[in-house]
Coordinates of C-alpha atoms in Angstrom, one line a residue:
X5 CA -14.0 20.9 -78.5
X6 CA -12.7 21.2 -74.4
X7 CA -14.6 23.9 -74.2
X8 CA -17.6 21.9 -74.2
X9 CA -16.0 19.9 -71.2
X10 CA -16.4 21.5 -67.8
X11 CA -13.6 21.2 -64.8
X12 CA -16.7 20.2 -63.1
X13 CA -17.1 17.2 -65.2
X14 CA -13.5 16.4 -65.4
X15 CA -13.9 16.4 -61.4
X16 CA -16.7 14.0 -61.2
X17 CA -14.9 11.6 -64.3
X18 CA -11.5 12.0 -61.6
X19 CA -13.3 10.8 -58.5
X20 CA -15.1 7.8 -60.2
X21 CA -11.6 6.9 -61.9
X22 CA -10.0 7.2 -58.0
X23 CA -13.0 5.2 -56.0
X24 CA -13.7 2.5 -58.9
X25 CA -17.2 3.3 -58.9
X26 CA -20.0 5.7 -59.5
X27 CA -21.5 5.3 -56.2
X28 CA -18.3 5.5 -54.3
X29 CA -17.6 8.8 -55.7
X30 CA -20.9 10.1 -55.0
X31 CA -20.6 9.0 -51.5
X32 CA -16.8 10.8 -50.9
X33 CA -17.6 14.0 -52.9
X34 CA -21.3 14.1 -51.8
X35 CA -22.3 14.7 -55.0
X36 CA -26.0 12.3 -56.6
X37 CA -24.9 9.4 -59.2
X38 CA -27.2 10.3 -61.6
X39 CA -25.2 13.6 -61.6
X40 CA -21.9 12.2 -62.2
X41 CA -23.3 9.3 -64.4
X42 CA -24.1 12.1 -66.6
X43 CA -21.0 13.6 -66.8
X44 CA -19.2 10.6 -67.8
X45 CA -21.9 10.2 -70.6
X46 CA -21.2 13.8 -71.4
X47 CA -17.3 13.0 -71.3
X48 CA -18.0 10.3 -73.5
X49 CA -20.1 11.8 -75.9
X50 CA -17.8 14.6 -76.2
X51 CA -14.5 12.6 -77.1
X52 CA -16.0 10.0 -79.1
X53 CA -14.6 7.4 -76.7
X54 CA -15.6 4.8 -74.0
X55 CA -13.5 5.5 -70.8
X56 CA -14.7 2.8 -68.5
X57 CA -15.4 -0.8 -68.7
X58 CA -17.8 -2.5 -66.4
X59 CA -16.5 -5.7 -64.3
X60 CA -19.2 -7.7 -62.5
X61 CA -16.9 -7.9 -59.5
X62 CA -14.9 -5.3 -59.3
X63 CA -16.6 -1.9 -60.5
X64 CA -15.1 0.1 -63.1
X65 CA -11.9 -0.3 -64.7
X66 CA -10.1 2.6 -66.7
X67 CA -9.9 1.5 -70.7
X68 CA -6.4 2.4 -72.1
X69 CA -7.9 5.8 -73.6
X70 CA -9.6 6.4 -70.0
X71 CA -6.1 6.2 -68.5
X72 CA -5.0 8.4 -70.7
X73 CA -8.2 10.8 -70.8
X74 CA -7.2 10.6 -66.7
X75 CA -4.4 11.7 -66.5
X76 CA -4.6 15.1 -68.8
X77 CA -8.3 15.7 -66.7
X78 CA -5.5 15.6 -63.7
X79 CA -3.1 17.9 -64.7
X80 CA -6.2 20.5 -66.4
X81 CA -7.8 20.4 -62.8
X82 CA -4.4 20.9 -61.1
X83 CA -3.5 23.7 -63.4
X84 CA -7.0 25.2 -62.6
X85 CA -6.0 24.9 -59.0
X86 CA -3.0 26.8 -59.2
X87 CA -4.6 29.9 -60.6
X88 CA -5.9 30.4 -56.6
X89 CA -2.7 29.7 -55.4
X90 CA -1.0 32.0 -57.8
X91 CA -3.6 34.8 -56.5
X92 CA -3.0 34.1 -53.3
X93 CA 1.0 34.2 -53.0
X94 CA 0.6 37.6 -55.3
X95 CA -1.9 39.7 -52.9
X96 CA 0.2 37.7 -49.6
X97 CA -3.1 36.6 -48.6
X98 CA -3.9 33.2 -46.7
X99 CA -6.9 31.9 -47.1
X100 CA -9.2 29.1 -47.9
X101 CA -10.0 25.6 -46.2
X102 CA -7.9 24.0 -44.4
X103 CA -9.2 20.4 -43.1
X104 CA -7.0 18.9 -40.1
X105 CA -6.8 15.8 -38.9
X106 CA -5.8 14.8 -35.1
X107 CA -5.6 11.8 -32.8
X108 CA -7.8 11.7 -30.8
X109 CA -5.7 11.5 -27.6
X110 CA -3.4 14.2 -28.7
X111 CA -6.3 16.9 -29.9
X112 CA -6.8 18.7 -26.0
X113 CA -3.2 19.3 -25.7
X114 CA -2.0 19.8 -29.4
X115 CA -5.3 21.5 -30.7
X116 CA -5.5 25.0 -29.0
X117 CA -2.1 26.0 -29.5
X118 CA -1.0 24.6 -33.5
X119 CA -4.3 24.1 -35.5
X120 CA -6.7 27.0 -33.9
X121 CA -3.9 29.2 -33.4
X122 CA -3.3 29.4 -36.9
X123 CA -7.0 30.3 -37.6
X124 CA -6.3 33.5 -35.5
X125 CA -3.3 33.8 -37.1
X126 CA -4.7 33.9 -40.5
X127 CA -8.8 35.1 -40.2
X128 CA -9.4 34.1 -43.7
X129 CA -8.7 30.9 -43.3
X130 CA -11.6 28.1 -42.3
X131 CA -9.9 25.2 -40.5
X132 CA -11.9 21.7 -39.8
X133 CA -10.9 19.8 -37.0
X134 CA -11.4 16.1 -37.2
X135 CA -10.8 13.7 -34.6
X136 CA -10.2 10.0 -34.7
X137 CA -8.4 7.3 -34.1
X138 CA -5.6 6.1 -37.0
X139 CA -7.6 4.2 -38.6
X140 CA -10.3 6.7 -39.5
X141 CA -7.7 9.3 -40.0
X142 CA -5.9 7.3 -42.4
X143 CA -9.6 6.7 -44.5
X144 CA -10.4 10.5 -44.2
X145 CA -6.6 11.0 -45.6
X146 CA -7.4 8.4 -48.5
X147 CA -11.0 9.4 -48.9
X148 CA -9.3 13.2 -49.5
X149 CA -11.6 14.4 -46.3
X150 CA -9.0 15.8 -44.3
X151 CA -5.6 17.8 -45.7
X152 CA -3.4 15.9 -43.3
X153 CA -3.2 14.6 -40.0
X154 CA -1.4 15.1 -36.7
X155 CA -0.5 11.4 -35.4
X156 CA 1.4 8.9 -34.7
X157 CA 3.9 6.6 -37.2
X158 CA 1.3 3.4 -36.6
X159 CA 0.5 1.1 -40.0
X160 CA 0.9 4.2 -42.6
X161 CA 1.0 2.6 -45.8
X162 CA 3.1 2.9 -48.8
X163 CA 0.9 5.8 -50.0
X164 CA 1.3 7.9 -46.7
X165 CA 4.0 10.1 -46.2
X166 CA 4.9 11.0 -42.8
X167 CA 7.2 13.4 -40.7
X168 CA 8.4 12.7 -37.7
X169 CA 8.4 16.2 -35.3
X170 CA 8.8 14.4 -31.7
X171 CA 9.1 11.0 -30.3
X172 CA 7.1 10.0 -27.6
X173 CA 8.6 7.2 -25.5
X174 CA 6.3 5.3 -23.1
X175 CA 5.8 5.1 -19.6
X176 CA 4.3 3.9 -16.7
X177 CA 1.1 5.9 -15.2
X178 CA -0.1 5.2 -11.5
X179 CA -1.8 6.4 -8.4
X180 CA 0.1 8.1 -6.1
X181 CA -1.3 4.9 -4.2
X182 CA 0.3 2.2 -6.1
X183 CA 3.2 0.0 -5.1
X184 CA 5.4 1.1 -7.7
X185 CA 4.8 5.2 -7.5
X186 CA 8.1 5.3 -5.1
X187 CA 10.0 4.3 -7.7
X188 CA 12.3 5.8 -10.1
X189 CA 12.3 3.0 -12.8
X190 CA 10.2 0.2 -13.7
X191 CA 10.5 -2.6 -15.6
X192 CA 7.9 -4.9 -17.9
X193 CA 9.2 -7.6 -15.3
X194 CA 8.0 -5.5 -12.2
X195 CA 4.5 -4.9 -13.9
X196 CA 3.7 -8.7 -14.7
X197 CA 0.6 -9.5 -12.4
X198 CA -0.4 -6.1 -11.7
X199 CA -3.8 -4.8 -13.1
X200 CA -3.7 -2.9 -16.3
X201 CA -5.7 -0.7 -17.4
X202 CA -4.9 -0.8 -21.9
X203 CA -6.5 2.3 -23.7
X204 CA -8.1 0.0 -26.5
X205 CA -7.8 2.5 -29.3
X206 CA -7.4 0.3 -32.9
X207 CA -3.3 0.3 -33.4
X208 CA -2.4 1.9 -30.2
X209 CA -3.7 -1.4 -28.8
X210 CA -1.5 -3.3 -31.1
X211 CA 1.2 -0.8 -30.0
X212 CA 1.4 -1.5 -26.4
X213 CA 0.6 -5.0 -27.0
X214 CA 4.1 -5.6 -29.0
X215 CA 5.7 -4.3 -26.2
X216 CA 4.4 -6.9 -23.5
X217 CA 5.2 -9.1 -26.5
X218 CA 9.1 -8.3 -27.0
X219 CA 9.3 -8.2 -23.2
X220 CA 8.6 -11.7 -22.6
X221 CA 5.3 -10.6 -20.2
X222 CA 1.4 -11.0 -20.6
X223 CA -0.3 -7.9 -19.3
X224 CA -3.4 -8.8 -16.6
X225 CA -6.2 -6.8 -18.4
X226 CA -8.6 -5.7 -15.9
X227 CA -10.3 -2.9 -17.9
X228 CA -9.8 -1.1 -21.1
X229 CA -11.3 2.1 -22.8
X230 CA -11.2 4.0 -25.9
X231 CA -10.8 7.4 -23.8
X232 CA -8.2 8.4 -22.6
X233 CA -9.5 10.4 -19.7
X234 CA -11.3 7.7 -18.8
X235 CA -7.7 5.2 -18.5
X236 CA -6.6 7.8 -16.3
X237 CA -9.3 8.3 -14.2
X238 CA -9.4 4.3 -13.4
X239 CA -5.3 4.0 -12.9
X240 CA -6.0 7.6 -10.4
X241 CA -8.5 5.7 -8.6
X242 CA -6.4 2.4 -8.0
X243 CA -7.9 0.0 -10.9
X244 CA -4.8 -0.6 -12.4
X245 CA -1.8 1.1 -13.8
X246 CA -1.2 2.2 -17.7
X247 CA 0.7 2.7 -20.8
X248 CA 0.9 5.8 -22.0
X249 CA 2.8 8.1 -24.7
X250 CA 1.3 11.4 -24.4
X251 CA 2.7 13.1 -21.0
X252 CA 0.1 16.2 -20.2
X253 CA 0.7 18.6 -17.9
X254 CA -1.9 18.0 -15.1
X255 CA -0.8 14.7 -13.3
X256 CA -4.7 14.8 -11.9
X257 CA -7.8 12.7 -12.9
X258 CA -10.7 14.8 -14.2
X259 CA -12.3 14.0 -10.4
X260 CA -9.3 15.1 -8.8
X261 CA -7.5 12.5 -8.0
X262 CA -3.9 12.1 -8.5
X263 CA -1.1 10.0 -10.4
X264 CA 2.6 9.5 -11.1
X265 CA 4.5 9.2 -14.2
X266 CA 7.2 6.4 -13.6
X267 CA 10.0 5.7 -16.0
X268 CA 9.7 2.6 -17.8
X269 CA 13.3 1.2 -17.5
X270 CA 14.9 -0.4 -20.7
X271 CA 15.1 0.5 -24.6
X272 CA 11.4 0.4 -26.2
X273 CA 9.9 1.5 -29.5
X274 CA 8.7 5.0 -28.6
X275 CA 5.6 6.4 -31.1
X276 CA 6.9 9.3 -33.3
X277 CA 4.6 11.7 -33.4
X278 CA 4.3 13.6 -36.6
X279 CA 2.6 14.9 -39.9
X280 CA 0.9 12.2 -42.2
X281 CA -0.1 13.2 -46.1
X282 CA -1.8 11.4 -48.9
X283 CA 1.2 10.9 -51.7
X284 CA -0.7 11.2 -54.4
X285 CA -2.6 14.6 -53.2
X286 CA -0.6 17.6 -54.1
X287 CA -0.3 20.0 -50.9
X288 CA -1.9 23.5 -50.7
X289 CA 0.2 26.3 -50.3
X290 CA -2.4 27.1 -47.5
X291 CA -1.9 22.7 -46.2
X292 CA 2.0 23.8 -46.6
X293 CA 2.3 26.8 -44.2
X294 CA 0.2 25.1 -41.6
X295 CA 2.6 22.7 -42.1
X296 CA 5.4 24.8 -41.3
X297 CA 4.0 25.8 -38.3
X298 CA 3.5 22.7 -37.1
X299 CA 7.5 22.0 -37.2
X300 CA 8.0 25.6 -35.3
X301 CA 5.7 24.1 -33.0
X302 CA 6.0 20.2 -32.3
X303 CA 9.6 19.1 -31.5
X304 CA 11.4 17.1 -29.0
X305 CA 12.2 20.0 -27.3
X306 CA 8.3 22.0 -26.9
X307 CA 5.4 20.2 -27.7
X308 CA 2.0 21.8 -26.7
X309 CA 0.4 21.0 -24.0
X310 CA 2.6 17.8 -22.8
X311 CA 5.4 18.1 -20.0
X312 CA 9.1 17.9 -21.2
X313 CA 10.1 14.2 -21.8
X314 CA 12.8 13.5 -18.9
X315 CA 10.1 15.4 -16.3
X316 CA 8.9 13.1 -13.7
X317 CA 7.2 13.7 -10.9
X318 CA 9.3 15.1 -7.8
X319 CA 9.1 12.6 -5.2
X320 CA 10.4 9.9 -7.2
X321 CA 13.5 11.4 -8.5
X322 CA 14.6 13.2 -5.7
X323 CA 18.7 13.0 -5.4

């Protein structure tokens, strides 16, 4: 009788059972409801049972026999799965779709090197960059629209999994202008009353907020942006000073002018920077090397595109 079932089906039963509604699923995997309303039927039909039940509030619900009709749909379409990955580690041939996720302020410096350097590395392979801030990626990661994500340890969820590869303390930016770019350390103390520039990203904001917070001081706020560039380009040109966790290379503006990295004196929750999965999605073989590259790449030691941790700009830590 399953051979009257198509994976196809079973796919479109799967993502209404995972959304909780016929019209979420056609939105994630882009596919018309009347399609997949008629795959359920079909599904249905087939088995002689009903799989969902309709609540008036909440969508679809599972009936015992869909739960169980679920989870052998599940394991069919992951066996089904397998047979390319079986292919592919017998001919030694990587290939495929690969869908990356990468916050935003870490894509310039961690993009060119890790995620397009393994499409050269492997030609027949098709890698997606997305950008975003956590929130979205964490969505796209949920939504199964990205693979995984490069980004931060901020508000994961019991469902994410994450590896740490680096951690990122913070520090101070400034214009070589600024009071404080003499020094060699600076506390939360030494800041209070100064302008600050906060890069308003959702989280990140949260982030730097907590450590005003635990510090005992409430930041004066002059301006804020979602860009990075454009933080640094307002601390370069004397609006205010910054927070940041990310240390490129280039200690310039994009109109030229320049800043200083300062210490930030003390013991403060630093961001780990790592990979971030969906739990429940089973990883590629093709998701799993990228992966391994990723920990060749990103470490506490070498991270693309960023300046060691304990470098600082000459002038201030001169002996």
């Amino acid at each position: 009788m399953l051979n009257r079932v198509s994976l196809r089906q079973m796919e479109y039963f799967v993502a209404t059972a995972t959304h909780g509604s016929i019209a979420a699923a056609s939105a994630q995997i882009h596919i018309s409801s009347p399609s997949i309303s008629a795959a359920i039927a079909h599904l249905e039909s087939e088995l002689n049972v009903q799989l969902f039940v309709r609540h008036p509030s909440k969508g679809l619900g599972l009936t015992a026999i869909g739960t169980l009709v679920l989870k052998q749909c599940e394991d069919v379409l992951d066996q089904s799965s397998r047979l390319y990955e079986i292919a592919s580690d017998s001919s030694d041939v990587m290939q495929g779709a690969l869908r990356v996720g990468s916050f935003q302020s870490l894509t310039a410096m961690i993009a060119p090197e890790v995620i397009f350097g393994f499409s050269r590395a492997f030609e027949s392979v098709d890698v997606e960059l997305v950008e975003g801030d956590q929130v979205v990626l964490m969505n796209k990661l949920r939504a199964l629209e990205i693979d995984l994500a490069i980004t931060y340890d901020l508000h994961l969820g019991e469902d994410i999994e994450f590896e740490t590869l680096a951690t990122l303390p913070p520090y101070v930016l400034v214009s070589e202008l600024h009071p404080l770019a003499q020094e060699k350390a600076v506390t939360f103390e030494d800041l209070a009353g100064q302008p600050y520039v906060l890069l308003d990203l959702p989280m990140s904001r949260e982030y730097f907020t907590s450590l005003f917070a635990k510090s005992g001081v409430t930041p004066n706020i002059v301006a804020r942006s979602r860009s990075e560039e454009v933080v640094r380009s307002m601390v370069a040109n004397g609006i205010g000073y910054a927070l940041f966790n990310v240390r490129p290379k280039s200690n310039q503006a994009l109109d030229g002018k320049r800043m200083v990295r300062v210490r930030l004196a003390g013991t403060h929750r630093p961001m780990q920077l790592g990979l971030a999965t969906y739990k429940p999605m089973k990883q590629s073989r093709l998701t799993r090397v990228f992966m391994e590259r990723c920990r060749a790449y990103i470490s506490d030691q070498y991270i693309p595109g960023m300046s060691a941790a304990s470098f600082f700009d000459p002038h201030i830590t001169a002996p």
